[in-house]
Structures are given as structure tokens and as C-alpha cells.
Amino acid sequence: MSKIPLNRPSLVGNEMNYILDAVQRGQLSGDGYYTQRCNALIEELTQSSKALVTHSCTAALEMAAILCNLEPGDEVILPSFTFVSTANAIVLRGAVPVFVDIDPSTLNIDPACVEDAVTERTRAIFAVHYASFPADMDALAKIAGAHDLILVEDAAQALGSTYKGRPAGSLGDLAAFSFHETKNVISGEGGALTVNKPSLMERAEIIREKGTNRSRFIRGEVDKYTWVDIGSSYLPGELISSFLYAQLEVETDITKRRLSLFDRYYEAFTPLAENGLLRLPVVPPHTTGNGHMFYLLMEDAETRNELSSYMRENGVIAPFHYIPLHSAPAGRKFSRAHGDLAVTDKISDTLIRLPMFVDLGADIEMVIDHVTDFFSQRPASRTFT
Ligand SMILES: *Cc1c(COP(=O)(O)O)cnc(C)c1O
């Protein structure tokens, strides 16, 4: 029996040629030819004012937390339904992640819960674009404006997605992207920070270059470089950037192929959804996604677990997603939950992800058949509410 994984990375363009070219250019450390080309192309794709590639989205989120000037005791509002790196970046500054609930239809941070959680210690909002669909950024920007907060997009999954016609990465003061091999555009490990607030741009370069003004030196703006601020080594080497550049060049094609898989799943499961057996993803108003993920919601945890096991028995990897961070051991130690987060818990218990990658091809029909068979073997009385 052939196995269908959740994700499978693949070459999509000139990766091998560009790696060889990078070696022949004679610079393997960061901020060379390909790094600069990646930065420029990410600025174009995201319509952001400045892009800086990093070695991961985790690194970009850490840079964002430093740029927020977080101090011990400061608070940052974010969803509990996210990857650990969104919260770790805050905890590493000694600040407190304040988890709020998500909207049950979009699975993105609920602006009403954010508004309710603001205190005099709140410094920033970290909004996650779950499954690539942008959060309600206008509502969040309004809250951020009213309370003088920095608005950060965790756009790890959202390269190429849009909100009211504007691309993810241009919507907040700062945005973090991931090029991890499980994302759409990949370089194994990789990421980028986009910066839209002019006052943060120079400091972002400094933090990424170990707290030095080396970027200004490279541009010939100063004749030697020195230690001017805190920072770390957040940049990738040229081998990673050369691979990444080849992927970024064909981002439109990658997105198109993934969106057609998304549409096929959506169409195939519509009858099951109409019969109340499952719930399909809801595309939030005024947004477009990039086909990063296809999830289904089941009526309860038991059905979800049974479907996941059934798929595994049939050679298809269809796993759960986030364990809510507020209930994780480190979450209980370092963070605070605002409200009971009942939606987060329910979604975490009932969500299942299906295989999604550029080369899934005709295997998608096998995945669809197994899900359909699972439901046809169950008593018809069970309905999703
Ligand atoms: C993948 C992901 C990250 C982490 O990305 P890395 O590049 O692996 O550091 C952070 N946040 C979200 C929402 C993600 O999906």
C-alpha cells in the first residue's frame, strides 16, 4: 500500500542551479547576492516596505518581539491556537503572553476578545493567519491604534494570501513568514521579517546582524561597523537563500497548484457537509488564502480521532493540529489566558488536516475516497452541529 504523507517537499524550479551559482560566486555566508534578491522579491510579493530573510519564522518572531521593546511584565495578546514560536518570542523578552479565543468560523484571533483583554501593560498584538487566511486586520488595527500597540502578523502560513486586496506581510507593523519545508515556499528552514513601520526599519537590520550596524557598512553608509544594540545572528547563509530564491520565483505557480487542490477537496466534501457530517473551512470575508492547508471539523473528538486512525490504517497521514498553548506545561507557567478559551479547546479537539503539497496530484482522489468511505460506514443518525 502506498503511503500519502501530510506534506512532501519538492523542487519546483531552479534550486540546484542557484545553489551551484551561489558557490561559484564565492560567498556562502549571509547577506550576499541571493539574500538581497530574496529580500527584494519578498518586498514585491508582500508589498511591504522592507523584507529581511531570516533562518526561520521563529527568528523573525523573536526579532519582532525585540522591536516591540517588551519589558518584564509587559503583555502581548495572541491566540492560544498557534505554534509555540509565537508565544516563545514573547516569553524570551520576559513578557507575558495573554491568550485569547478565536472566532469559531474563521479560526483566527477574535478582535472582540482582544479588545476585552487590553490592560495598561499591553504592548502588542500578535495575530496569526491560520491556514493562510488573514485575521481581521482592520478590526485589530483599530484596537492597536486606540491603545498605541504594535500589530504583528504571524504570517508563517500566509505568503500570497490577501485581505481586502492587500497581501499578508503588508497588513501589520511587522510580519513574520516561514519557509520551513512544511510551508508553501520552502528552503528547509527559513523565514523573513517584513517591516512596514519606518521607525523600526534600521533597528530591524541591526538586531538581525548581531546588534551591529553591518548593513549600513555593506551599503557604504559608514566606514566601519560596530556593536550598537542587542541582537543575534538571525540571517540565513547564501546556500539557503539561493534555494529559497528559486522557490520564490515560482510562488504564483505554487499557490495556483495548491489552490486547485484546496478547491478539489472543498467540492468533494460539500455533500458530506450538506448532510451535516462535517464542517468545511470558512474563507473569512474579504480574504484569499494560498492553499497552505486543508482541514475538516468533526462533530466531536471521538469522530475526529476515529477518522484520523482510519486514514492511517489506509496509508494516509491526516493528523490533528495545535494543542492549545494555554493548557501546555510551559503555557501554564509563563502565560495567562483571558476567558475560558472554549472555542480554542473545541476546535483543537475536532480539527483534522488532510495531505496538502504541490505534488499531491491524482493521489488526492484516494484521500477523498477514504474520507467518503469512513462516513458511509457510519450510522447515518450522527450529525454535525
Ligand atoms: C510554521 C509556523 C511557525 C514557525 O516557523 P519556523 O520557520 O519553523 O520557525 C510559526 N508560526 C506559525 C503560525 C507557523 O505555522
XYZ file of C-alpha atoms and ligand atoms in Angstrom:
400
model
C 0.000 0.000 0.000
C 1.444 3.380 -0.975
C 1.608 5.957 1.769
C 0.390 9.540 1.403
C 2.134 11.896 3.830
C 0.680 15.159 5.153
C 3.428 17.084 3.402
C 6.198 16.274 0.944
C 8.786 18.931 -0.024
C 9.746 19.154 -3.696
C 11.920 21.063 -6.122
C 9.868 23.455 -8.232
C 12.352 25.463 -10.273
C 16.000 26.469 -10.415
C 17.041 25.418 -6.886
C 20.046 23.260 -7.890
C 21.350 25.766 -10.460
C 21.190 28.625 -7.995
C 22.934 26.676 -5.232
C 25.780 25.933 -7.628
C 25.834 29.561 -8.730
C 25.992 30.727 -5.104
C 29.024 28.507 -4.509
C 30.693 29.811 -7.674
C 30.063 33.406 -6.613
C 32.346 32.674 -3.684
C 30.247 33.851 -0.703
C 28.493 31.293 1.455
C 27.797 33.474 4.498
C 24.682 35.651 4.656
C 23.666 38.929 3.018
C 25.227 38.127 -0.353
C 23.729 38.149 -3.844
C 20.839 35.708 -3.244
C 19.886 37.093 0.161
C 19.459 40.505 -1.403
C 17.441 39.111 -4.297
C 15.168 37.260 -1.835
C 14.627 40.431 0.196
C 13.676 42.391 -2.923
C 11.329 39.681 -4.219
C 9.602 39.259 -0.837
C 9.073 43.039 -0.727
C 7.447 42.804 -4.144
C 5.290 39.755 -3.334
C 4.099 41.111 0.020
C 4.035 44.788 -0.978
C 5.813 45.521 2.273
C 8.217 48.400 2.818
C 11.166 46.233 3.833
C 11.865 42.494 3.916
C 14.736 40.737 5.661
C 15.202 36.993 5.245
C 15.960 35.084 8.427
C 16.890 31.500 9.287
C 13.295 30.794 10.425
C 9.942 32.336 11.210
C 10.847 31.709 14.850
C 13.805 34.082 14.355
C 11.575 36.682 12.678
C 9.115 36.496 15.594
C 11.972 36.937 18.085
C 13.123 39.998 16.133
C 9.566 41.343 16.208
C 9.406 40.885 19.990
C 12.694 42.778 20.408
C 11.375 45.560 18.138
C 8.271 45.820 20.350
C 10.616 46.860 23.188
C 8.962 44.383 25.526
C 9.973 44.619 29.166
C 9.397 42.159 32.011
C 5.729 42.244 32.986
C 4.568 43.700 29.673
C 1.739 41.822 27.987
C 1.178 40.699 24.404
C -2.199 39.433 23.195
C -2.247 36.412 20.880
C -4.320 33.312 20.111
C -3.709 30.116 22.079
C -4.427 28.197 18.873
C -0.974 28.691 17.307
C 2.542 27.289 17.050
C 4.838 27.629 20.102
C 7.154 30.140 18.449
C 4.522 32.891 18.524
C 4.490 32.669 22.330
C 8.172 31.844 22.949
C 9.261 35.076 21.267
C 7.303 36.984 23.924
C 8.446 34.847 26.866
C 12.101 35.233 25.810
C 11.736 39.010 26.414
C 10.398 38.348 29.922
C 6.939 39.494 28.846
C 3.645 37.673 29.376
C 1.649 36.090 26.536
C -2.055 36.754 27.122
C -4.038 34.146 25.234
C -7.468 34.964 23.851
C -10.038 32.915 21.997
C -10.506 32.513 18.264
C -13.536 33.119 16.083
C -15.389 29.782 15.635
C -15.898 30.346 11.917
C -12.528 31.716 10.759
C -10.352 30.099 13.498
C -8.444 33.416 13.670
C -7.990 35.632 16.745
C -11.312 37.217 17.755
C -10.985 41.036 17.806
C -13.737 41.355 20.460
C -11.680 39.108 22.787
C -8.561 41.179 22.050
C -10.327 44.421 22.940
C -11.534 42.849 26.172
C -8.031 41.664 27.151
C -6.210 45.002 26.779
C -4.690 46.362 30.018
C -2.265 49.208 30.733
C 0.564 46.634 30.401
C -0.419 45.577 26.855
C 2.254 46.481 24.286
C 1.426 44.448 21.178
C -0.953 42.098 19.382
C 0.448 39.038 17.583
C -2.213 37.933 15.094
C -1.862 34.538 13.381
C -3.192 33.976 9.846
C -4.422 30.424 10.452
C -4.447 28.031 7.487
C -3.218 31.025 5.426
C -6.420 33.093 5.829
C -5.624 36.580 7.142
C -7.001 37.608 10.516
C -9.437 40.541 10.664
C -6.636 43.096 10.405
C -8.795 46.246 10.129
C -10.514 45.461 13.429
C -7.161 44.652 15.044
C -5.501 47.790 13.642
C -8.301 49.867 15.150
C -7.673 48.374 18.601
C -3.900 48.744 18.179
C -4.341 52.392 17.153
C -6.608 53.198 20.088
C -4.183 51.723 22.662
C -0.848 52.505 20.976
C 0.046 48.836 20.415
C 2.351 47.310 17.813
C 0.489 44.966 15.471
C 2.453 41.908 14.358
C 1.319 39.349 11.772
C 2.396 35.753 12.286
C 2.137 35.193 8.538
C 4.125 31.929 8.674
C 1.486 30.191 6.552
C 0.261 33.172 4.546
C 2.682 34.123 1.760
C 0.484 35.158 -1.183
C -2.734 35.469 0.854
C -4.686 38.722 0.788
C -7.006 40.786 2.988
C -9.182 43.379 1.221
C -6.866 43.068 -1.777
C -3.699 43.727 0.244
C -1.110 40.941 0.711
C -0.239 39.382 4.062
C 3.002 40.959 5.210
C 1.813 44.475 4.393
C -1.060 44.466 6.897
C 0.696 44.952 10.251
C 3.635 46.996 11.569
C 5.706 43.821 11.317
C 5.115 40.364 9.839
C 6.905 37.038 10.163
C 6.973 34.418 7.373
C 8.177 30.809 7.383
C 9.937 28.904 4.616
C 10.122 25.702 6.654
C 9.725 22.622 4.455
C 6.125 22.187 5.646
C 5.101 25.588 4.228
C 4.295 26.600 0.616
C 7.549 28.256 -0.425
C 10.437 26.443 1.232
C 14.149 26.358 1.951
C 14.233 23.581 4.563
C 14.481 26.039 7.418
C 13.926 29.688 6.576
C 11.879 32.783 7.231
C 11.527 36.517 6.746
C 10.533 39.596 8.665
C 8.704 42.353 6.828
C 8.709 45.833 8.320
C 6.102 48.441 7.448
C 6.668 50.964 10.228
C 9.511 53.257 9.068
C 10.778 53.921 12.607
C 11.564 50.203 13.073
C 13.478 49.573 9.837
C 17.035 50.467 10.786
C 16.789 48.718 14.152
C 15.451 45.569 12.456
C 18.636 45.365 10.359
C 20.801 45.880 13.422
C 19.066 43.199 15.513
C 19.430 40.703 12.668
C 23.176 41.411 12.340
C 24.184 40.619 15.951
C 23.383 44.126 17.185
C 25.830 45.750 14.761
C 25.357 48.327 12.023
C 26.948 45.974 9.471
C 24.089 46.516 6.978
C 24.937 50.215 6.767
C 28.601 49.251 6.328
C 27.729 46.900 3.441
C 25.821 49.761 1.768
C 28.835 52.046 2.251
C 26.977 54.395 4.617
C 29.569 54.053 7.413
C 33.261 53.173 7.036
C 33.406 50.642 9.846
C 30.793 48.716 11.745
C 30.367 48.297 15.451
C 28.149 46.991 18.265
C 25.244 49.414 18.656
C 22.299 47.430 20.169
C 21.182 43.983 21.326
C 20.795 41.402 18.580
C 21.613 37.927 17.425
C 22.521 36.057 14.241
C 19.149 35.801 12.536
C 20.254 35.671 8.886
C 20.493 32.598 6.639
C 23.568 31.692 4.611
C 23.672 32.027 0.837
C 23.037 28.306 0.154
C 19.653 28.616 1.856
C 18.881 31.938 0.158
C 19.769 30.608 -3.285
C 17.402 27.645 -2.828
C 14.731 29.997 -1.477
C 15.074 32.429 -4.367
C 14.302 29.653 -6.867
C 11.122 28.840 -4.929
C 10.055 32.484 -4.532
C 10.374 32.989 -8.291
C 7.548 30.498 -8.862
C 5.397 31.431 -5.859
C 2.426 32.204 -8.134
C 2.598 28.746 -9.681
C 2.937 27.009 -6.284
C -0.071 28.920 -4.959
C -2.129 28.107 -8.047
C -1.412 24.391 -7.779
C -2.236 24.299 -4.060
C -5.429 26.319 -4.518
C -6.658 23.870 -7.126
C -6.132 21.019 -4.616
C -7.969 23.068 -1.977
C -10.884 23.597 -4.386
C -10.996 19.898 -5.254
C -11.211 18.887 -1.572
C -13.833 21.564 -0.948
C -16.005 20.415 -3.832
C -15.631 16.727 -2.972
C -16.679 17.178 0.672
C -19.533 19.602 0.076
C -22.163 16.792 0.004
C -20.879 15.453 3.363
C -21.054 18.970 4.804
C -24.592 19.420 3.445
C -25.559 16.186 5.200
C -24.234 17.552 8.485
C -21.402 15.028 8.766
C -18.546 17.535 8.865
C -17.777 21.232 8.569
C -15.714 22.721 5.752
C -13.200 25.562 6.172
C -14.792 29.013 6.129
C -12.985 31.567 3.995
C -13.090 34.749 6.104
C -14.802 37.727 4.414
C -12.577 39.850 2.146
C -9.696 37.342 2.216
C -7.991 34.925 -0.135
C -5.799 32.066 1.054
C -2.876 30.309 -0.605
C -3.912 26.659 -0.286
C -1.481 26.089 2.564
C -3.718 23.702 4.468
C -6.946 21.775 4.109
C -8.716 20.968 7.350
C -12.092 19.492 8.264
C -14.026 19.891 11.513
C -15.801 16.878 13.007
C -18.775 16.883 15.371
C -16.680 15.688 18.333
C -13.223 14.492 19.367
C -14.215 10.826 19.144
C -15.233 11.070 15.466
C -12.106 13.062 14.658
C -9.838 10.509 16.351
C -11.600 7.633 14.596
C -11.210 9.317 11.208
C -7.528 10.010 11.843
C -6.934 6.336 12.778
C -8.979 5.126 9.799
C -6.887 7.254 7.442
C -3.645 5.952 8.982
C -4.834 2.339 8.552
C -5.357 3.201 4.893
C -1.915 4.735 4.466
C -2.926 8.394 4.655
C -1.451 10.756 7.237
C -4.260 13.020 8.480
C -3.238 14.433 11.859
C -4.650 16.919 14.397
C -3.162 20.352 14.775
C -2.277 22.618 17.717
C -2.637 21.606 21.332
C -3.820 24.927 22.839
C -0.788 26.730 24.259
C -2.586 27.944 27.398
C -3.024 24.338 28.560
C 0.560 23.209 27.727
C 3.017 22.921 30.663
C 5.073 25.964 29.599
C 1.909 27.890 28.793
C 0.619 27.407 32.344
C 3.970 28.559 33.703
C 4.634 31.635 31.545
C 1.314 32.903 30.267
C -2.191 33.928 31.189
C -5.457 33.020 29.495
C -8.127 35.693 29.143
C -11.525 33.998 29.224
C -12.241 30.270 29.092
C -10.987 29.780 25.503
C -13.830 27.333 24.897
C -13.734 27.771 21.109
C -9.985 27.077 21.020
C -10.432 23.861 23.029
C -13.333 22.693 20.876
C -11.539 23.381 17.582
C -8.360 21.724 18.804
C -10.394 18.601 19.706
C -12.273 18.351 16.423
C -9.951 19.562 13.647
C -8.185 17.187 11.262
C -5.765 18.082 8.455
C -5.561 16.311 5.109
C -2.481 15.816 2.878
C -1.584 19.015 1.016
C 1.535 19.551 -1.075
C 2.318 20.706 -4.637
C 2.924 17.202 -5.983
C -0.112 15.539 -4.379
C -1.630 15.227 -7.866
C -4.114 12.419 -8.513
C -3.457 10.906 -5.052
C -5.929 13.498 -3.774
C -8.696 11.213 -5.095
C -7.512 8.409 -2.793
C -7.638 10.730 0.207
C -11.146 11.858 -0.768
C -12.326 8.257 -1.252
C -11.076 7.181 2.174
C -12.820 10.086 3.938
C -16.020 9.382 1.996
C -15.830 5.636 2.819
C -15.319 6.404 6.501
C -18.602 8.305 6.625
C -20.531 5.817 4.501
C -19.676 3.101 7.054
C -21.077 5.089 9.978
C -24.634 5.238 11.302
C -26.491 7.970 9.449
C -28.000 9.365 12.645
C -24.811 11.184 13.625
C -24.907 14.803 12.587
C -22.518 17.667 12.932
C -23.948 20.664 14.759
C 5.451 27.178 10.923
C 4.991 28.231 11.853
C 5.893 28.949 12.670
C 7.355 28.601 12.781
O 8.062 28.649 11.602
P 9.609 28.221 11.566
O 10.080 28.763 10.262
O 9.656 26.720 11.648
O 10.301 28.864 12.716
C 5.388 29.960 13.459
N 4.089 30.271 13.466
C 3.189 29.605 12.709
C 1.747 30.011 12.747
C 3.603 28.558 11.888
O 2.714 27.895 11.148
